[in-house]
mmCIF file of C-alpha atoms in Angstrom:
data_model
loop_
_atom_site.group_PDB
_atom_site.id
_atom_site.type_symbol
_atom_site.label_atom_id
_atom_site.label_comp_id
_atom_site.label_asym_id
_atom_site.label_seq_id
_atom_site.Cartn_x
_atom_site.Cartn_y
_atom_site.Cartn_z
ATOM 1 C CA LEU L 124 4.609 19.794 16.656
ATOM 2 C CA THR L 125 7.649 17.692 16.115
ATOM 3 C CA ASP L 126 9.681 17.618 13.036
ATOM 4 C CA THR L 127 8.362 21.058 11.967
ATOM 5 C CA HIS L 128 10.383 23.780 10.443
ATOM 6 C CA ILE L 129 8.982 27.259 9.593
ATOM 7 C CA ASP L 130 11.230 29.997 8.338
ATOM 8 C CA TYR L 131 9.560 33.276 8.126
ATOM 9 C CA THR L 132 12.530 35.515 8.007
ATOM 10 C CA THR L 133 14.774 34.452 5.240
ATOM 11 C CA TYR L 134 13.088 32.210 2.798
ATOM 12 C CA ASN L 135 9.586 31.923 3.703
ATOM 13 C CA GLN L 136 9.578 28.061 4.042
ATOM 14 C CA MET L 137 7.349 25.599 5.841
ATOM 15 C CA TYR L 138 7.913 21.874 6.416
ATOM 16 C CA VAL L 139 5.946 19.737 8.539
ATOM 17 C CA GLY L 140 6.803 15.965 8.905
ATOM 18 C CA GLN L 141 9.770 13.923 9.499
ATOM 19 C CA GLY L 142 12.275 14.423 6.845
ATOM 20 C CA ALA L 143 10.117 17.223 4.986
ATOM 21 C CA GLY L 144 12.358 19.785 3.344
ATOM 22 C CA ALA L 145 15.573 17.866 4.564
ATOM 23 C CA ALA L 146 17.707 19.848 2.061
ATOM 24 C CA HIS L 147 16.300 23.301 3.127
ATOM 25 C CA ALA L 148 19.729 24.445 4.237
ATOM 26 C CA GLY L 149 20.881 24.197 0.844
ATOM 27 C CA GLY L 150 18.812 26.870 -0.377
ATOM 28 C CA GLY L 151 15.181 27.242 -1.948
ATOM 29 C CA ASN L 152 12.640 30.045 -1.533
ATOM 30 C CA PHE L 153 8.850 29.948 -0.779
ATOM 31 C CA ASN L 154 8.435 26.105 -0.451
ATOM 32 C CA THR L 155 5.732 24.277 1.574
ATOM 33 C CA ALA L 156 5.901 20.670 2.360
ATOM 34 C CA ILE L 157 3.621 18.590 4.620
ATOM 35 C CA GLY L 158 4.331 14.996 5.007
ATOM 36 C CA ILE L 159 6.968 12.470 5.727
ATOM 37 C CA SER L 160 9.876 13.246 3.331
ATOM 38 C CA ALA L 161 7.908 15.598 1.327
ATOM 39 C CA LEU L 162 10.250 17.947 -0.720
ATOM 40 C CA ALA L 163 13.215 16.222 1.142
ATOM 41 C CA ALA L 164 15.809 16.979 -1.718
ATOM 42 C CA SER L 165 14.642 20.354 -2.825
ATOM 43 C CA THR L 166 16.750 23.293 -2.935
ATOM 44 C CA ALA L 167 14.629 25.065 -5.671
ATOM 45 C CA ASP L 168 11.876 27.716 -5.414
ATOM 46 C CA ASN L 169 8.106 27.693 -5.216
ATOM 47 C CA ASN L 170 7.253 24.017 -4.866
ATOM 48 C CA THR L 171 4.449 22.962 -2.896
ATOM 49 C CA ALA L 172 4.209 19.229 -1.751
ATOM 50 C CA ILE L 173 1.535 17.666 0.506
ATOM 51 C CA GLY L 174 1.667 13.962 1.247
ATOM 52 C CA TYR L 175 3.978 11.151 1.973
ATOM 53 C CA GLN L 176 6.847 11.703 -0.038
ATOM 54 C CA ALA L 177 5.429 14.147 -2.385
ATOM 55 C CA LEU L 178 7.970 15.689 -4.492
ATOM 56 C CA LYS L 179 10.654 13.715 -2.394
ATOM 57 C CA SER L 180 13.541 14.068 -5.141
ATOM 58 C CA ALA L 181 12.536 17.429 -6.812
ATOM 59 C CA THR L 182 15.011 20.093 -7.445
ATOM 60 C CA GLY L 183 13.082 21.748 -10.087
ATOM 61 C CA ILE L 184 11.117 24.863 -9.850
ATOM 62 C CA ASP L 185 7.402 25.556 -9.579
ATOM 63 C CA ASN L 186 5.882 22.159 -8.919
ATOM 64 C CA THR L 187 2.695 21.292 -6.910
ATOM 65 C CA ALA L 188 2.028 17.674 -5.813
ATOM 66 C CA LEU L 189 -0.860 16.687 -3.560
ATOM 67 C CA GLY L 190 -1.149 13.088 -2.676
ATOM 68 C CA ALA L 191 1.156 10.325 -1.315
ATOM 69 C CA ASN L 192 3.994 9.780 -3.769
ATOM 70 C CA ALA L 193 2.825 12.401 -6.171
ATOM 71 C CA LEU L 194 5.684 13.411 -8.323
ATOM 72 C CA LEU L 195 7.696 11.180 -6.272
ATOM 73 C CA ASN L 196 10.407 10.613 -8.764
ATOM 74 C CA THR L 197 10.602 14.168 -10.325
ATOM 75 C CA VAL L 198 14.173 15.521 -10.177
ATOM 76 C CA SER L 199 14.598 18.457 -12.513
ATOM 77 C CA GLY L 200 11.230 18.701 -13.814
ATOM 78 C CA ARG L 201 9.360 21.949 -13.316
ATOM 79 C CA TYR L 202 5.924 23.602 -13.782
ATOM 80 C CA ASN L 203 4.285 20.166 -12.992
ATOM 81 C CA THR L 204 1.019 19.760 -11.125
ATOM 82 C CA ALA L 205 0.051 16.358 -9.794
ATOM 83 C CA ILE L 206 -3.007 15.546 -7.690
ATOM 84 C CA GLY L 207 -3.680 11.999 -6.525
ATOM 85 C CA ASN L 208 -1.840 9.148 -5.016
ATOM 86 C CA ALA L 209 1.102 8.458 -7.148
ATOM 87 C CA ALA L 210 0.078 10.905 -9.708
ATOM 88 C CA GLY L 211 3.003 11.872 -11.946
ATOM 89 C CA ILE L 212 5.228 8.950 -10.516
ATOM 90 C CA ASN L 213 6.963 8.436 -13.903
ATOM 91 C CA ASN L 214 8.059 12.031 -14.326
ATOM 92 C CA ILE L 215 11.683 12.735 -13.640
ATOM 93 C CA THR L 216 12.709 15.758 -16.128
ATOM 94 C CA GLY L 217 9.503 16.572 -17.736
ATOM 95 C CA ALA L 218 7.859 20.068 -17.546
ATOM 96 C CA GLY L 219 4.545 21.647 -17.811
ATOM 97 C CA ASN L 220 2.481 18.596 -17.261
ATOM 98 C CA THR L 221 -0.841 18.199 -15.320
ATOM 99 C CA PHE L 222 -1.542 14.710 -13.757
ATOM 100 C CA ILE L 223 -4.931 14.146 -11.845
ATOM 101 C CA GLY L 224 -6.161 10.895 -10.531
ATOM 102 C CA TYR L 225 -4.591 7.935 -8.788
ATOM 103 C CA GLY L 226 -1.406 6.957 -10.804
ATOM 104 C CA ALA L 227 -2.061 9.445 -13.671
ATOM 105 C CA THR L 228 0.983 10.018 -15.354
ATOM 106 C CA GLY L 229 3.140 10.337 -18.530
ATOM 107 C CA SER L 230 4.432 7.104 -20.225
ATOM 108 C CA ASP L 231 8.015 8.144 -19.911
ATOM 109 C CA ASN L 232 10.208 10.057 -17.700
ATOM 110 C CA ALA L 233 10.754 13.032 -19.720
ATOM 111 C CA ALA L 234 6.935 13.912 -20.528
ATOM 112 C CA SER L 235 6.326 17.621 -21.252
ATOM 113 C CA ASP L 236 3.171 19.439 -21.774
ATOM 114 C CA ARG L 237 0.902 16.502 -21.185
ATOM 115 C CA ILE L 238 -2.406 16.238 -19.285
ATOM 116 C CA ALA L 239 -3.554 12.926 -17.949
ATOM 117 C CA ILE L 240 -7.050 12.896 -16.035
ATOM 118 C CA GLY L 241 -8.261 9.666 -14.522
ATOM 119 C CA ALA L 242 -7.216 6.680 -12.440
ATOM 120 C CA GLY L 243 -4.196 5.033 -13.960
ATOM 121 C CA VAL L 244 -4.109 6.774 -17.230
ATOM 122 C CA SER L 245 -0.903 7.452 -18.953
ATOM 123 C CA VAL L 246 -0.519 9.979 -21.848
ATOM 124 C CA SER L 247 2.107 9.058 -24.380
ATOM 125 C CA THR L 248 2.942 12.008 -26.476
ATOM 126 C CA ASP L 249 3.948 15.616 -25.548
ATOM 127 C CA GLY L 250 1.459 18.232 -26.170
ATOM 128 C CA THR L 251 -1.416 15.756 -25.830
ATOM 129 C CA TRP L 252 -4.003 15.064 -23.091
ATOM 130 C CA ILE L 253 -5.997 11.941 -22.028
ATOM 131 C CA ILE L 254 -9.214 11.744 -20.032
ATOM 132 C CA GLY L 255 -10.398 8.410 -18.896
ATOM 133 C CA ASP L 256 -10.065 5.361 -16.837
ATOM 134 C CA TYR L 257 -7.268 2.714 -17.442
ATOM 135 C CA TRP L 258 -8.996 -0.285 -15.885
ATOM 136 C CA SER L 259 -12.435 -0.042 -17.517
ATOM 137 C CA LYS L 260 -10.875 1.262 -20.888
ATOM 138 C CA GLN L 261 -14.061 3.400 -21.127
ATOM 139 C CA ALA L 262 -14.161 6.951 -22.448
ATOM 140 C CA ILE L 263 -10.407 7.317 -22.847
ATOM 141 C CA TYR L 264 -9.755 10.277 -25.243
ATOM 142 C CA GLU L 265 -6.376 11.497 -26.467
ATOM 143 C CA GLY L 266 -6.196 14.672 -28.346
ATOM 144 C CA THR L 267 -3.846 17.252 -29.713
ATOM 145 C CA ASN L 268 -4.379 20.843 -30.877
ATOM 146 C CA ALA L 269 -3.510 20.378 -34.597
ATOM 147 C CA ALA L 270 -3.594 24.016 -35.537
ATOM 148 C CA ALA L 271 -5.469 27.307 -34.678
ATOM 149 C CA GLY L 272 -9.155 26.779 -34.830
ATOM 150 C CA THR L 273 -8.997 22.900 -35.305
ATOM 151 C CA PHE L 274 -8.891 20.150 -32.952
ATOM 152 C CA ASN L 275 -8.350 16.340 -33.293
ATOM 153 C CA LEU L 276 -9.921 13.831 -30.795
ATOM 154 C CA ASP L 277 -8.465 10.404 -30.982
ATOM 155 C CA ILE L 278 -10.572 7.784 -29.203
ATOM 156 C CA THR L 279 -9.287 4.598 -27.726
ATOM 157 C CA GLY L 280 -11.867 2.257 -26.442
ATOM 158 C CA THR L 281 -15.743 2.688 -27.073
ATOM 159 C CA THR L 282 -17.855 5.548 -26.065
ATOM 160 C CA VAL L 283 -21.047 7.374 -27.156
ATOM 161 C CA ILE L 284 -20.867 10.978 -28.307
ATOM 162 C CA ASN L 285 -24.239 12.796 -29.172
ATOM 163 C CA ASN L 286 -26.087 9.368 -29.048
ATOM 164 C CA ASN L 287 -23.613 7.996 -31.651
ATOM 165 C CA LEU L 288 -21.436 4.837 -30.913
ATOM 166 C CA VAL L 289 -17.782 5.863 -31.453
ATOM 167 C CA THR L 290 -15.599 2.842 -31.552
ATOM 168 C CA ALA L 291 -11.692 2.315 -30.859
ATOM 169 C CA ASN L 292 -9.108 4.216 -33.036
ATOM 170 C CA SER L 293 -11.631 6.732 -34.223
ATOM 171 C CA ARG L 294 -10.807 10.216 -34.893
ATOM 172 C CA ILE L 295 -13.366 13.000 -34.664
#
C-alpha cells in the first residue's frame, strides 16, 4: 500500500490514503483514518474517520465520521458521530451530536447535543432531534425532552400516527 502509516509502538495510529493523518507527527493517540485527507489536521485523540476528507479539519477528541466529507468542517468539536456523505458538514465547534444520512446536520456551526436522522435534514435547536426527509417534507419530527417523564413531539409537515392525520406545527 502506498500512502499508509501504521504506528503500533507509540500512539497506536493507522492512516491509509493520501494526506490521511497528515498532522500525525504533531501528536494524537488512538486515531484511525481511511481515505484521502481523512483526519488530515488532527493532533487529538480517539478519532475515527473513514471516507474522503472525513474529519479533515478536526482537532477535537472522540469524533467518528463515516462517509465522504462527514464532519468535514469540524475543528474543535468533540464527541460527534456522523454517518453518511456530508453528514455533519456544518459542524465546526459543536459537541455531542449525532448526524445520520446524506447531508444530515445542525443548522449552525456550533450545534450541540443534536440528533439529525434522514437525508438532508437539519436540526435547529440544541438538545433536540429530528427524523425525516428534507426533500419530501414527510414524517419530519423535532422533539425535546421537556422534563423527566414527559416528552414533546413537534411535527413539521403532515404524517399519520395511530391512523390519525397530524398536520404541520402540531404538538403531541
